[in-house]
């Protein structure tokens, strides 16, 4: 287990180094914790996601710490805090006595304690932990690490089970858990009772509970994050040889915490009114100075193309290259302002200069139908085409009249 | 069967669509998405009839090409794109890189020069449609008469002297020149400091400038006017004095010219003049004055007070500051010592409040304020800055933008902060940020710093990964950086890679750097490796010897030292190449170097293994020839360990 944890830490550190996505990475051991709780959380998500939309919103709103807390809460809530909190070898918790919120809080605290205990175990050198750590003094009794650890394992194993029905495995697990307690029969029966009660809670109520918890969490969010909960800091003082590398990983992990005090959010000088008017002076186009500034920027930056496409972009900008079509109106410079009906409805050009009926009229109607469908010609060319026929028929008017084809 | 099948299919589709929806919600939680079926219990914000029609998207004409270009990744095995036309011209060393890129540019410049000088030979227009940028530029003024139009033409051609002359002629003829044109003329005069600009082919000359590594020198070369200061009673002031009613633009041009050419106190008195004339200054005037502020005051406090005063006046005159104002203030704060450290962040917050987002130049100034070279920076400002900029894509907005990456990686190197260096390098890969790395020279500095840091901080596998990635496609390491690499190899005990590195060294043109080669030999000779490695070492050593022998034409030949020779002998001996080693041993004499006793001792041991008595005797003779004090000891050993004939004794 320890080895795996260490490996995990290393993996996370490596990932950190390569991705540097400090906001997404969590402290290494927390990843572990997340992994182990993943089954619990995922079942809860798949069940409740569709039903409680506000939950998703909350998830999105709270930052990474908050999100982790919600997950923890979900984890504890869904297993109804039974398996995790009761396995704490404390006397059996009676959730009906307490309010739901308090329960989750206790669940959260116990989880954090668990985490803290695990962290201490990772440091192989320092066996004795300073008793003045406030979190440790909160604990009611200092149980041996060994049990905490095994409990954690079991909690993960059992938490991953489906809790839809009280299946035999669950019962067996409960009895196993109860066997660690002094009066095992009583504990077992109480545990099972608790589980059944949990089953009896209608879905709607549970959903409401979740909403309630989450809204409560939002209110209870401390302004300065986890000032009293910093389990990772324990590794920082670890001196078992790995301390250096771990320390490096963690400094970046704590970025999120430091971010809140970023100097970029310091107070302003308050010289300018926020909505200062922009004076409309620069209406003369770019001055020599503006051109020079642009020139300087171009010279300072790297404008060399990195591949053929970028070179083509450069050529396009310079106007050397025919531009790639970005819509089906490419190359439509001269016709861009001509509406399409000018192209299609050409009857208006067949005015009185053509006969109103007869073969010539018929012929011309065919001509404009053809022209209307021709996309190679501009409107001007189409007009010229019609004009050519007008002239032609005027010249041949005599012949046509003789043949009685020119009726007017 | 079929119905059940379709049932199952529908079920499946339903399920997958639900999953999809869940994913969508996860991905875009705060987007009120159109896809909002009734099954979703999201509060119905909008009635179902309301359909939002998306706005028409206008694509730029390079959109297709940009999309295509984004699919191309850098090939770490290929050279820079500009060298890919001709494989013969693929640069292998940094000097070749410089030479080839410069010749390319100068070829272009020469062509342009000829086209512009002899436009009459280049009038044939092949292109259909017409391509203006391929046609020769007109460099001679077309309008000969004395008129305002001719003046405008000369201003557009940036002929300072001709424009001023024409202006004088117009004045003498009594022709009025409009205020706008006069202002343009003032701009021109002030910009070029009242002398004609040098013949410039602006963007193409870039590389030539960078070659002259002293930036200042090349700067002067480009516009010789910079060495002159803003002279008394020059044309700018004369033209300005002729104006009956100078407006803001006129003052702006004059003040900017004064600041550009170092007449700082004059600029401030001109500004007072402007205020006396009941005019308002514009934002560029203020920017220029802020730039000049640190020059006119001595103490840090006074400088800062002057800047604040200027900013207050901006606010009074309702002039909206811009990004350049921010950068000018920050740049001025670089020269304000401790005041700068305390005021830099409030300034940025102030500008943020005015919705001016800092550019990389602002961050560069910020870093320079907090990390003075020489001082060991203890602050984590770099980390804060990286938190701000990570993942953002920047567009160049300020000439100083290109300094950011160099500064950031310098700080990483100073503070040995590999983590931030990785973040800086990652930022470089975002969007168009690579353009902001600057020209070839700056790229070289950046990569040298980044790579030295890697050699210092990372284990050798990671270093080599980067090495393969960067060298030689984007970076040609200098011999110093290669020495760092050798040291990294040494610390991680991967000396077996030395022969490979030697090959690269040779290709990079560092094969004749004596110190580097000697270090290489020392590293190879120092410890005994396994047999295979020793073989490759021996090959490599002989290769190095060849390097010594040939010596490139004209270049300084490396000379053998006693150390390098004995290292070479030990390497060969360790690989059981006695004959080769014997040859080298003879070189001691020809180059007048003296071998050490240990080396001869080692050699003797090696000879003993083969039992070559004659060679042993020769060795003793060589030793005696150098008059080494250890000769008697050597003789003794030979007598003890070899079966010598009487004569040999």
PDB file of N, CA and C in Angstrom, chain A residues 19-20 51 60 248 252 255 258-259 262-264 266-273 277 288-289 291-292 295-297 299-304 306-308 311 313 316-320 323 326, chain B residues 29 41 59-62 64-65 72 81 105 131 133 158 187-188 191 202 206 256 311 315 318 345-346 349-350 353-354 383-384 387-388 396-397 399 402 418-419 422 426 434-435 438 443:
ATOM      1  N   UNK A  19       2.603  18.192 -17.434  1.00  0.00           N
ATOM      2  CA  UNK A  19       1.431  18.956 -17.846  1.00  0.00           C
ATOM      3  C   UNK A  19       1.417  20.342 -17.249  1.00  0.00           C
ATOM      4  N   UNK A  20       1.856  20.464 -16.028  1.00  0.00           N
ATOM      5  CA  UNK A  20       1.855  21.757 -15.329  1.00  0.00           C
ATOM      6  C   UNK A  20       0.474  22.333 -15.183  1.00  0.00           C
ATOM      7  N   UNK A  51     -31.324  14.073 -12.067  1.00  0.00           N
ATOM      8  CA  UNK A  51     -32.448  14.561 -11.277  1.00  0.00           C
ATOM      9  C   UNK A  51     -32.163  15.902 -10.634  1.00  0.00           C
ATOM     10  N   UNK A  60     -19.741  22.864 -10.724  1.00  0.00           N
ATOM     11  CA  UNK A  60     -18.977  23.726 -11.605  1.00  0.00           C
ATOM     12  C   UNK A  60     -18.523  24.986 -10.893  1.00  0.00           C
ATOM     13  N   UNK A 248       8.805  19.721  -4.327  1.00  0.00           N
ATOM     14  CA  UNK A 248       8.645  20.506  -5.549  1.00  0.00           C
ATOM     15  C   UNK A 248       7.268  20.325  -6.144  1.00  0.00           C
ATOM     16  N   UNK A 252       3.772  23.390  -6.364  1.00  0.00           N
ATOM     17  CA  UNK A 252       2.923  23.796  -7.467  1.00  0.00           C
ATOM     18  C   UNK A 252       1.482  23.425  -7.197  1.00  0.00           C
ATOM     19  N   UNK A 255      -0.416  26.020  -5.580  1.00  0.00           N
ATOM     20  CA  UNK A 255      -0.640  27.226  -6.363  1.00  0.00           C
ATOM     21  C   UNK A 255      -2.034  27.760  -6.156  1.00  0.00           C
ATOM     22  N   UNK A 258      -2.291  29.642  -3.067  1.00  0.00           N
ATOM     23  CA  UNK A 258      -1.600  30.930  -3.082  1.00  0.00           C
ATOM     24  C   UNK A 258      -2.297  31.928  -3.981  1.00  0.00           C
ATOM     25  N   UNK A 259      -2.917  31.383  -4.969  1.00  0.00           N
ATOM     26  CA  UNK A 259      -3.542  32.237  -5.966  1.00  0.00           C
ATOM     27  C   UNK A 259      -4.440  33.268  -5.349  1.00  0.00           C
ATOM     28  N   UNK A 262      -2.940  36.498  -4.702  1.00  0.00           N
ATOM     29  CA  UNK A 262      -2.103  36.956  -5.811  1.00  0.00           C
ATOM     30  C   UNK A 262      -1.969  38.468  -5.782  1.00  0.00           C
ATOM     31  N   UNK A 263      -0.752  38.945  -5.999  1.00  0.00           N
ATOM     32  CA  UNK A 263      -0.573  40.398  -6.017  1.00  0.00           C
ATOM     33  C   UNK A 263      -1.309  41.066  -7.162  1.00  0.00           C
ATOM     34  N   UNK A 264      -1.742  40.272  -8.137  1.00  0.00           N
ATOM     35  CA  UNK A 264      -2.447  40.879  -9.262  1.00  0.00           C
ATOM     36  C   UNK A 264      -3.806  41.402  -8.853  1.00  0.00           C
ATOM     37  N   UNK A 266      -4.218  43.163  -6.182  1.00  0.00           N
ATOM     38  CA  UNK A 266      -3.995  44.197  -5.178  1.00  0.00           C
ATOM     39  C   UNK A 266      -4.812  45.439  -5.523  1.00  0.00           C
ATOM     40  N   UNK A 267      -4.821  46.372  -4.596  1.00  0.00           N
ATOM     41  CA  UNK A 267      -5.667  47.552  -4.787  1.00  0.00           C
ATOM     42  C   UNK A 267      -5.113  48.435  -5.906  1.00  0.00           C
ATOM     43  N   UNK A 268      -5.999  49.174  -6.509  1.00  0.00           N
ATOM     44  CA  UNK A 268      -5.576  49.994  -7.626  1.00  0.00           C
ATOM     45  C   UNK A 268      -5.216  51.399  -7.169  1.00  0.00           C
ATOM     46  N   UNK A 269      -4.710  52.181  -8.099  1.00  0.00           N
ATOM     47  CA  UNK A 269      -4.257  53.524  -7.751  1.00  0.00           C
ATOM     48  C   UNK A 269      -5.391  54.510  -7.604  1.00  0.00           C
ATOM     49  N   UNK A 270      -6.502  54.180  -8.266  1.00  0.00           N
ATOM     50  CA  UNK A 270      -7.671  55.065  -8.238  1.00  0.00           C
ATOM     51  C   UNK A 270      -7.377  56.443  -8.805  1.00  0.00           C
ATOM     52  N   UNK A 271      -6.735  56.473  -9.932  1.00  0.00           N
ATOM     53  CA  UNK A 271      -6.489  57.752 -10.594  1.00  0.00           C
ATOM     54  C   UNK A 271      -7.554  58.036 -11.634  1.00  0.00           C
ATOM     55  N   UNK A 272      -7.999  56.984 -12.284  1.00  0.00           N
ATOM     56  CA  UNK A 272      -8.910  57.183 -13.405  1.00  0.00           C
ATOM     57  C   UNK A 272     -10.322  56.782 -13.005  1.00  0.00           C
ATOM     58  N   UNK A 273     -11.266  57.498 -13.546  1.00  0.00           N
ATOM     59  CA  UNK A 273     -12.642  57.055 -13.417  1.00  0.00           C
ATOM     60  C   UNK A 273     -12.810  55.866 -14.357  1.00  0.00           C
ATOM     61  N   UNK A 277     -14.015  58.766 -21.037  1.00  0.00           N
ATOM     62  CA  UNK A 277     -14.445  58.912 -22.424  1.00  0.00           C
ATOM     63  C   UNK A 277     -13.261  58.784 -23.369  1.00  0.00           C
ATOM     64  N   UNK A 288       2.145  58.430 -39.095  1.00  0.00           N
ATOM     65  CA  UNK A 288       3.466  57.842 -39.289  1.00  0.00           C
ATOM     66  C   UNK A 288       3.905  57.054 -38.069  1.00  0.00           C
ATOM     67  N   UNK A 289       3.524  57.590 -36.895  1.00  0.00           N
ATOM     68  CA  UNK A 289       3.934  56.941 -35.642  1.00  0.00           C
ATOM     69  C   UNK A 289       3.260  55.588 -35.505  1.00  0.00           C
ATOM     70  N   UNK A 291       2.208  53.686 -37.914  1.00  0.00           N
ATOM     71  CA  UNK A 291       2.826  52.767 -38.865  1.00  0.00           C
ATOM     72  C   UNK A 291       4.148  52.260 -38.329  1.00  0.00           C
ATOM     73  N   UNK A 292       4.883  53.193 -37.715  1.00  0.00           N
ATOM     74  CA  UNK A 292       6.180  52.798 -37.188  1.00  0.00           C
ATOM     75  C   UNK A 292       6.033  51.806 -36.051  1.00  0.00           C
ATOM     76  N   UNK A 295       5.369  48.549 -37.450  1.00  0.00           N
ATOM     77  CA  UNK A 295       6.607  48.053 -38.027  1.00  0.00           C
ATOM     78  C   UNK A 295       7.536  47.480 -36.982  1.00  0.00           C
ATOM     79  N   UNK A 296       7.637  48.208 -35.878  1.00  0.00           N
ATOM     80  CA  UNK A 296       8.508  47.743 -34.802  1.00  0.00           C
ATOM     81  C   UNK A 296       8.030  46.414 -34.262  1.00  0.00           C
ATOM     82  N   UNK A 297       6.715  46.298 -34.111  1.00  0.00           N
ATOM     83  CA  UNK A 297       6.171  45.048 -33.589  1.00  0.00           C
ATOM     84  C   UNK A 297       6.480  43.912 -34.544  1.00  0.00           C
ATOM     85  N   UNK A 299       8.903  43.734 -36.594  1.00  0.00           N
ATOM     86  CA  UNK A 299      10.328  43.403 -36.561  1.00  0.00           C
ATOM     87  C   UNK A 299      10.718  42.656 -35.306  1.00  0.00           C
ATOM     88  N   UNK A 300      10.022  42.968 -34.212  1.00  0.00           N
ATOM     89  CA  UNK A 300      10.398  42.330 -32.953  1.00  0.00           C
ATOM     90  C   UNK A 300       9.949  40.881 -32.914  1.00  0.00           C
ATOM     91  N   UNK A 301       8.902  40.567 -33.646  1.00  0.00           N
ATOM     92  CA  UNK A 301       8.361  39.222 -33.535  1.00  0.00           C
ATOM     93  C   UNK A 301       8.859  38.362 -34.687  1.00  0.00           C
ATOM     94  N   UNK A 302       8.641  37.099 -34.509  1.00  0.00           N
ATOM     95  CA  UNK A 302       9.107  36.131 -35.492  1.00  0.00           C
ATOM     96  C   UNK A 302       8.032  35.944 -36.557  1.00  0.00           C
ATOM     97  N   UNK A 303       8.292  36.404 -37.742  1.00  0.00           N
ATOM     98  CA  UNK A 303       7.288  36.314 -38.797  1.00  0.00           C
ATOM     99  C   UNK A 303       7.630  35.238 -39.819  1.00  0.00           C
ATOM    100  N   UNK A 304       8.642  34.460 -39.507  1.00  0.00           N
ATOM    101  CA  UNK A 304       9.029  33.426 -40.461  1.00  0.00           C
ATOM    102  C   UNK A 304       7.986  32.316 -40.479  1.00  0.00           C
ATOM    103  N   UNK A 306       6.442  28.688 -40.572  1.00  0.00           N
ATOM    104  CA  UNK A 306       6.976  27.431 -40.070  1.00  0.00           C
ATOM    105  C   UNK A 306       6.679  26.270 -40.998  1.00  0.00           C
ATOM    106  N   UNK A 307       5.691  26.473 -41.868  1.00  0.00           N
ATOM    107  CA  UNK A 307       5.396  25.408 -42.820  1.00  0.00           C
ATOM    108  C   UNK A 307       4.772  26.034 -44.056  1.00  0.00           C
ATOM    109  N   UNK A 308       4.503  25.198 -45.038  1.00  0.00           N
ATOM    110  CA  UNK A 308       4.004  25.707 -46.306  1.00  0.00           C
ATOM    111  C   UNK A 308       2.708  26.474 -46.190  1.00  0.00           C
ATOM    112  N   UNK A 311       3.300  29.901 -44.997  1.00  0.00           N
ATOM    113  CA  UNK A 311       3.855  30.719 -46.068  1.00  0.00           C
ATOM    114  C   UNK A 311       2.734  31.179 -46.995  1.00  0.00           C
ATOM    115  N   UNK A 313      -0.318  31.623 -46.136  1.00  0.00           N
ATOM    116  CA  UNK A 313      -1.062  32.671 -45.426  1.00  0.00           C
ATOM    117  C   UNK A 313      -0.381  34.015 -45.651  1.00  0.00           C
ATOM    118  N   UNK A 316      -1.066  35.179 -49.055  1.00  0.00           N
ATOM    119  CA  UNK A 316      -2.439  35.657 -49.184  1.00  0.00           C
ATOM    120  C   UNK A 316      -2.563  37.060 -48.640  1.00  0.00           C
ATOM    121  N   UNK A 317      -1.921  37.290 -47.493  1.00  0.00           N
ATOM    122  CA  UNK A 317      -2.007  38.621 -46.894  1.00  0.00           C
ATOM    123  C   UNK A 317      -1.343  39.659 -47.790  1.00  0.00           C
ATOM    124  N   UNK A 318      -0.253  39.263 -48.420  1.00  0.00           N
ATOM    125  CA  UNK A 318       0.424  40.212 -49.301  1.00  0.00           C
ATOM    126  C   UNK A 318      -0.322  40.396 -50.608  1.00  0.00           C
ATOM    127  N   UNK A 319      -1.281  39.534 -50.857  1.00  0.00           N
ATOM    128  CA  UNK A 319      -2.034  39.645 -52.095  1.00  0.00           C
ATOM    129  C   UNK A 319      -1.389  38.925 -53.256  1.00  0.00           C
ATOM    130  N   UNK A 320      -0.404  38.082 -52.966  1.00  0.00           N
ATOM    131  CA  UNK A 320       0.263  37.389 -54.053  1.00  0.00           C
ATOM    132  C   UNK A 320      -0.470  36.128 -54.451  1.00  0.00           C
ATOM    133  N   UNK A 323      -6.938  33.775 -53.013  1.00  0.00           N
ATOM    134  CA  UNK A 323      -7.349  33.333 -51.690  1.00  0.00           C
ATOM    135  C   UNK A 323      -8.208  32.083 -51.749  1.00  0.00           C
ATOM    136  N   UNK A 326     -13.658  30.618 -48.855  1.00  0.00           N
ATOM    137  CA  UNK A 326     -14.149  30.361 -47.518  1.00  0.00           C
ATOM    138  C   UNK A 326     -15.669  30.297 -47.518  1.00  0.00           C
TER     139      UNK A 326
ATOM    140  N   UNK B  29     -21.295  23.690 -18.116  1.00  0.00           N
ATOM    141  CA  UNK B  29     -22.304  23.817 -17.072  1.00  0.00           C
ATOM    142  C   UNK B  29     -22.966  25.188 -17.070  1.00  0.00           C
ATOM    143  N   UNK B  41     -34.519  18.582 -15.868  1.00  0.00           N
ATOM    144  CA  UNK B  41     -35.269  19.328 -14.879  1.00  0.00           C
ATOM    145  C   UNK B  41     -34.687  20.701 -14.641  1.00  0.00           C
ATOM    146  N   UNK B  59     -15.726  34.636 -41.941  1.00  0.00           N
ATOM    147  CA  UNK B  59     -14.401  34.041 -41.877  1.00  0.00           C
ATOM    148  C   UNK B  59     -13.404  34.987 -42.534  1.00  0.00           C
ATOM    149  N   UNK B  60     -12.222  34.991 -41.998  1.00  0.00           N
ATOM    150  CA  UNK B  60     -11.183  35.749 -42.677  1.00  0.00           C
ATOM    151  C   UNK B  60     -10.735  34.953 -43.892  1.00  0.00           C
ATOM    152  N   UNK B  61     -10.067  35.633 -44.790  1.00  0.00           N
ATOM    153  CA  UNK B  61      -9.745  34.937 -46.028  1.00  0.00           C
ATOM    154  C   UNK B  61      -8.625  33.925 -45.840  1.00  0.00           C
ATOM    155  N   UNK B  62      -7.973  33.962 -44.676  1.00  0.00           N
ATOM    156  CA  UNK B  62      -6.939  32.955 -44.434  1.00  0.00           C
ATOM    157  C   UNK B  62      -7.465  31.793 -43.609  1.00  0.00           C
ATOM    158  N   UNK B  64      -9.143  29.069 -44.059  1.00  0.00           N
ATOM    159  CA  UNK B  64      -8.887  27.704 -44.501  1.00  0.00           C
ATOM    160  C   UNK B  64      -7.421  27.353 -44.292  1.00  0.00           C
ATOM    161  N   UNK B  65      -6.585  28.278 -44.681  1.00  0.00           N
ATOM    162  CA  UNK B  65      -5.154  28.020 -44.550  1.00  0.00           C
ATOM    163  C   UNK B  65      -4.744  27.917 -43.093  1.00  0.00           C
ATOM    164  N   UNK B  72      -0.320  21.031 -38.849  1.00  0.00           N
ATOM    165  CA  UNK B  72       1.081  20.677 -39.072  1.00  0.00           C
ATOM    166  C   UNK B  72       1.864  20.879 -37.789  1.00  0.00           C
ATOM    167  N   UNK B  81      11.843  25.691 -41.856  1.00  0.00           N
ATOM    168  CA  UNK B  81      11.111  25.615 -43.118  1.00  0.00           C
ATOM    169  C   UNK B  81      11.815  26.352 -44.244  1.00  0.00           C
ATOM    170  N   UNK B 105      17.935  36.289 -47.241  1.00  0.00           N
ATOM    171  CA  UNK B 105      17.364  37.617 -47.094  1.00  0.00           C
ATOM    172  C   UNK B 105      18.041  38.620 -48.019  1.00  0.00           C
ATOM    173  N   UNK B 131      -1.403  42.029 -59.433  1.00  0.00           N
ATOM    174  CA  UNK B 131      -0.879  41.902 -58.066  1.00  0.00           C
ATOM    175  C   UNK B 131       0.001  43.102 -57.785  1.00  0.00           C
ATOM    176  N   UNK B 133       1.728  44.122 -55.232  1.00  0.00           N
ATOM    177  CA  UNK B 133       2.979  44.030 -54.468  1.00  0.00           C
ATOM    178  C   UNK B 133       4.122  43.471 -55.304  1.00  0.00           C
ATOM    179  N   UNK B 158       8.215  59.750 -47.679  1.00  0.00           N
ATOM    180  CA  UNK B 158       9.117  59.959 -46.542  1.00  0.00           C
ATOM    181  C   UNK B 158      10.428  60.622 -46.973  1.00  0.00           C
ATOM    182  N   UNK B 187       4.994  65.411 -38.307  1.00  0.00           N
ATOM    183  CA  UNK B 187       5.185  64.007 -37.958  1.00  0.00           C
ATOM    184  C   UNK B 187       6.436  63.470 -38.624  1.00  0.00           C
ATOM    185  N   UNK B 188       6.508  63.734 -39.912  1.00  0.00           N
ATOM    186  CA  UNK B 188       7.626  63.194 -40.693  1.00  0.00           C
ATOM    187  C   UNK B 188       8.963  63.718 -40.181  1.00  0.00           C
ATOM    188  N   UNK B 191       9.674  62.407 -36.696  1.00  0.00           N
ATOM    189  CA  UNK B 191       9.922  60.974 -36.662  1.00  0.00           C
ATOM    190  C   UNK B 191      11.341  60.664 -37.084  1.00  0.00           C
ATOM    191  N   UNK B 202      12.238  47.482 -45.028  1.00  0.00           N
ATOM    192  CA  UNK B 202      12.141  47.332 -43.586  1.00  0.00           C
ATOM    193  C   UNK B 202      12.130  45.885 -43.073  1.00  0.00           C
ATOM    194  N   UNK B 206      15.636  42.755 -41.141  1.00  0.00           N
ATOM    195  CA  UNK B 206      15.602  42.301 -39.763  1.00  0.00           C
ATOM    196  C   UNK B 206      16.792  41.424 -39.395  1.00  0.00           C
ATOM    197  N   UNK B 256       6.642  64.005 -29.218  1.00  0.00           N
ATOM    198  CA  UNK B 256       7.123  62.644 -29.447  1.00  0.00           C
ATOM    199  C   UNK B 256       8.499  62.653 -30.113  1.00  0.00           C
ATOM    200  N   UNK B 311      -0.296  60.912 -14.928  1.00  0.00           N
ATOM    201  CA  UNK B 311      -1.507  60.084 -15.004  1.00  0.00           C
ATOM    202  C   UNK B 311      -2.713  60.864 -14.514  1.00  0.00           C
ATOM    203  N   UNK B 315      -6.213  61.814 -16.437  1.00  0.00           N
ATOM    204  CA  UNK B 315      -7.579  61.628 -15.942  1.00  0.00           C
ATOM    205  C   UNK B 315      -8.347  62.935 -16.005  1.00  0.00           C
ATOM    206  N   UNK B 318      -9.496  63.768 -19.360  1.00  0.00           N
ATOM    207  CA  UNK B 318     -10.358  62.701 -19.870  1.00  0.00           C
ATOM    208  C   UNK B 318      -9.716  61.974 -21.055  1.00  0.00           C
ATOM    209  N   UNK B 345       2.231  46.576  -9.031  1.00  0.00           N
ATOM    210  CA  UNK B 345       0.953  45.865  -9.032  1.00  0.00           C
ATOM    211  C   UNK B 345      -0.250  46.796  -8.959  1.00  0.00           C
ATOM    212  N   UNK B 346      -0.194  47.860  -8.130  1.00  0.00           N
ATOM    213  CA  UNK B 346      -1.307  48.819  -8.204  1.00  0.00           C
ATOM    214  C   UNK B 346      -1.513  49.381  -9.610  1.00  0.00           C
ATOM    215  N   UNK B 349      -3.350  46.820 -11.563  1.00  0.00           N
ATOM    216  CA  UNK B 349      -4.748  46.748 -11.133  1.00  0.00           C
ATOM    217  C   UNK B 349      -5.538  47.923 -11.684  1.00  0.00           C
ATOM    218  N   UNK B 350      -4.890  49.083 -11.667  1.00  0.00           N
ATOM    219  CA  UNK B 350      -5.552  50.281 -12.188  1.00  0.00           C
ATOM    220  C   UNK B 350      -5.942  50.080 -13.653  1.00  0.00           C
ATOM    221  N   UNK B 353      -8.711  47.716 -14.125  1.00  0.00           N
ATOM    222  CA  UNK B 353     -10.003  48.334 -13.841  1.00  0.00           C
ATOM    223  C   UNK B 353     -10.495  49.119 -15.048  1.00  0.00           C
ATOM    224  N   UNK B 354      -9.570  49.591 -15.867  1.00  0.00           N
ATOM    225  CA  UNK B 354      -9.957  50.302 -17.086  1.00  0.00           C
ATOM    226  C   UNK B 354     -10.054  49.336 -18.264  1.00  0.00           C
ATOM    227  N   UNK B 383       6.240  32.982 -10.491  1.00  0.00           N
ATOM    228  CA  UNK B 383       5.154  32.012 -10.392  1.00  0.00           C
ATOM    229  C   UNK B 383       3.803  32.698 -10.547  1.00  0.00           C
ATOM    230  N   UNK B 384       3.675  33.857  -9.897  1.00  0.00           N
ATOM    231  CA  UNK B 384       2.416  34.604 -10.017  1.00  0.00           C
ATOM    232  C   UNK B 384       2.160  34.978 -11.471  1.00  0.00           C
ATOM    233  N   UNK B 387       1.112  32.062 -13.376  1.00  0.00           N
ATOM    234  CA  UNK B 387      -0.288  31.734 -13.112  1.00  0.00           C
ATOM    235  C   UNK B 387      -1.204  32.597 -13.955  1.00  0.00           C
ATOM    236  N   UNK B 388      -0.795  33.854 -14.120  1.00  0.00           N
ATOM    237  CA  UNK B 388      -1.636  34.766 -14.896  1.00  0.00           C
ATOM    238  C   UNK B 388      -1.649  34.402 -16.375  1.00  0.00           C
ATOM    239  N   UNK B 396       0.914  40.030 -30.586  1.00  0.00           N
ATOM    240  CA  UNK B 396       1.909  41.085 -30.398  1.00  0.00           C
ATOM    241  C   UNK B 396       1.265  42.468 -30.407  1.00  0.00           C
ATOM    242  N   UNK B 397       1.505  43.236 -29.365  1.00  0.00           N
ATOM    243  CA  UNK B 397       0.917  44.566 -29.274  1.00  0.00           C
ATOM    244  C   UNK B 397       1.965  45.610 -28.952  1.00  0.00           C
ATOM    245  N   UNK B 399       6.384  46.385 -29.020  1.00  0.00           N
ATOM    246  CA  UNK B 399       7.676  45.844 -29.469  1.00  0.00           C
ATOM    247  C   UNK B 399       8.409  45.077 -28.375  1.00  0.00           C
ATOM    248  N   UNK B 402       8.349  40.805 -27.270  1.00  0.00           N
ATOM    249  CA  UNK B 402       9.256  39.718 -27.645  1.00  0.00           C
ATOM    250  C   UNK B 402      10.336  39.488 -26.607  1.00  0.00           C
ATOM    251  N   UNK B 418      13.129  24.815 -12.446  1.00  0.00           N
ATOM    252  CA  UNK B 418      12.834  24.059 -13.661  1.00  0.00           C
ATOM    253  C   UNK B 418      11.334  23.996 -13.914  1.00  0.00           C
ATOM    254  N   UNK B 419      10.581  24.010 -12.821  1.00  0.00           N
ATOM    255  CA  UNK B 419       9.143  23.867 -12.979  1.00  0.00           C
ATOM    256  C   UNK B 419       8.553  25.041 -13.747  1.00  0.00           C
ATOM    257  N   UNK B 422       9.462  24.957 -17.382  1.00  0.00           N
ATOM    258  CA  UNK B 422       8.559  24.127 -18.180  1.00  0.00           C
ATOM    259  C   UNK B 422       7.281  24.879 -18.496  1.00  0.00           C
ATOM    260  N   UNK B 426       5.883  25.774 -22.039  1.00  0.00           N
ATOM    261  CA  UNK B 426       4.540  25.360 -22.439  1.00  0.00           C
ATOM    262  C   UNK B 426       3.765  26.542 -23.008  1.00  0.00           C
ATOM    263  N   UNK B 434       4.454  31.530 -30.242  1.00  0.00           N
ATOM    264  CA  UNK B 434       5.810  31.295 -30.742  1.00  0.00           C
ATOM    265  C   UNK B 434       6.328  32.494 -31.512  1.00  0.00           C
ATOM    266  N   UNK B 435       5.414  33.263 -32.072  1.00  0.00           N
ATOM    267  CA  UNK B 435       5.873  34.455 -32.790  1.00  0.00           C
ATOM    268  C   UNK B 435       6.548  35.437 -31.850  1.00  0.00           C
ATOM    269  N   UNK B 438      10.481  36.073 -30.793  1.00  0.00           N
ATOM    270  CA  UNK B 438      11.405  37.026 -31.396  1.00  0.00           C
ATOM    271  C   UNK B 438      12.222  36.426 -32.512  1.00  0.00           C
ATOM    272  N   UNK B 443      15.766  33.651 -30.213  1.00  0.00           N
ATOM    273  CA  UNK B 443      15.418  32.236 -30.077  1.00  0.00           C
ATOM    274  C   UNK B 443      16.606  31.441 -29.583  1.00  0.00           C
TER     275      UNK B 443
END
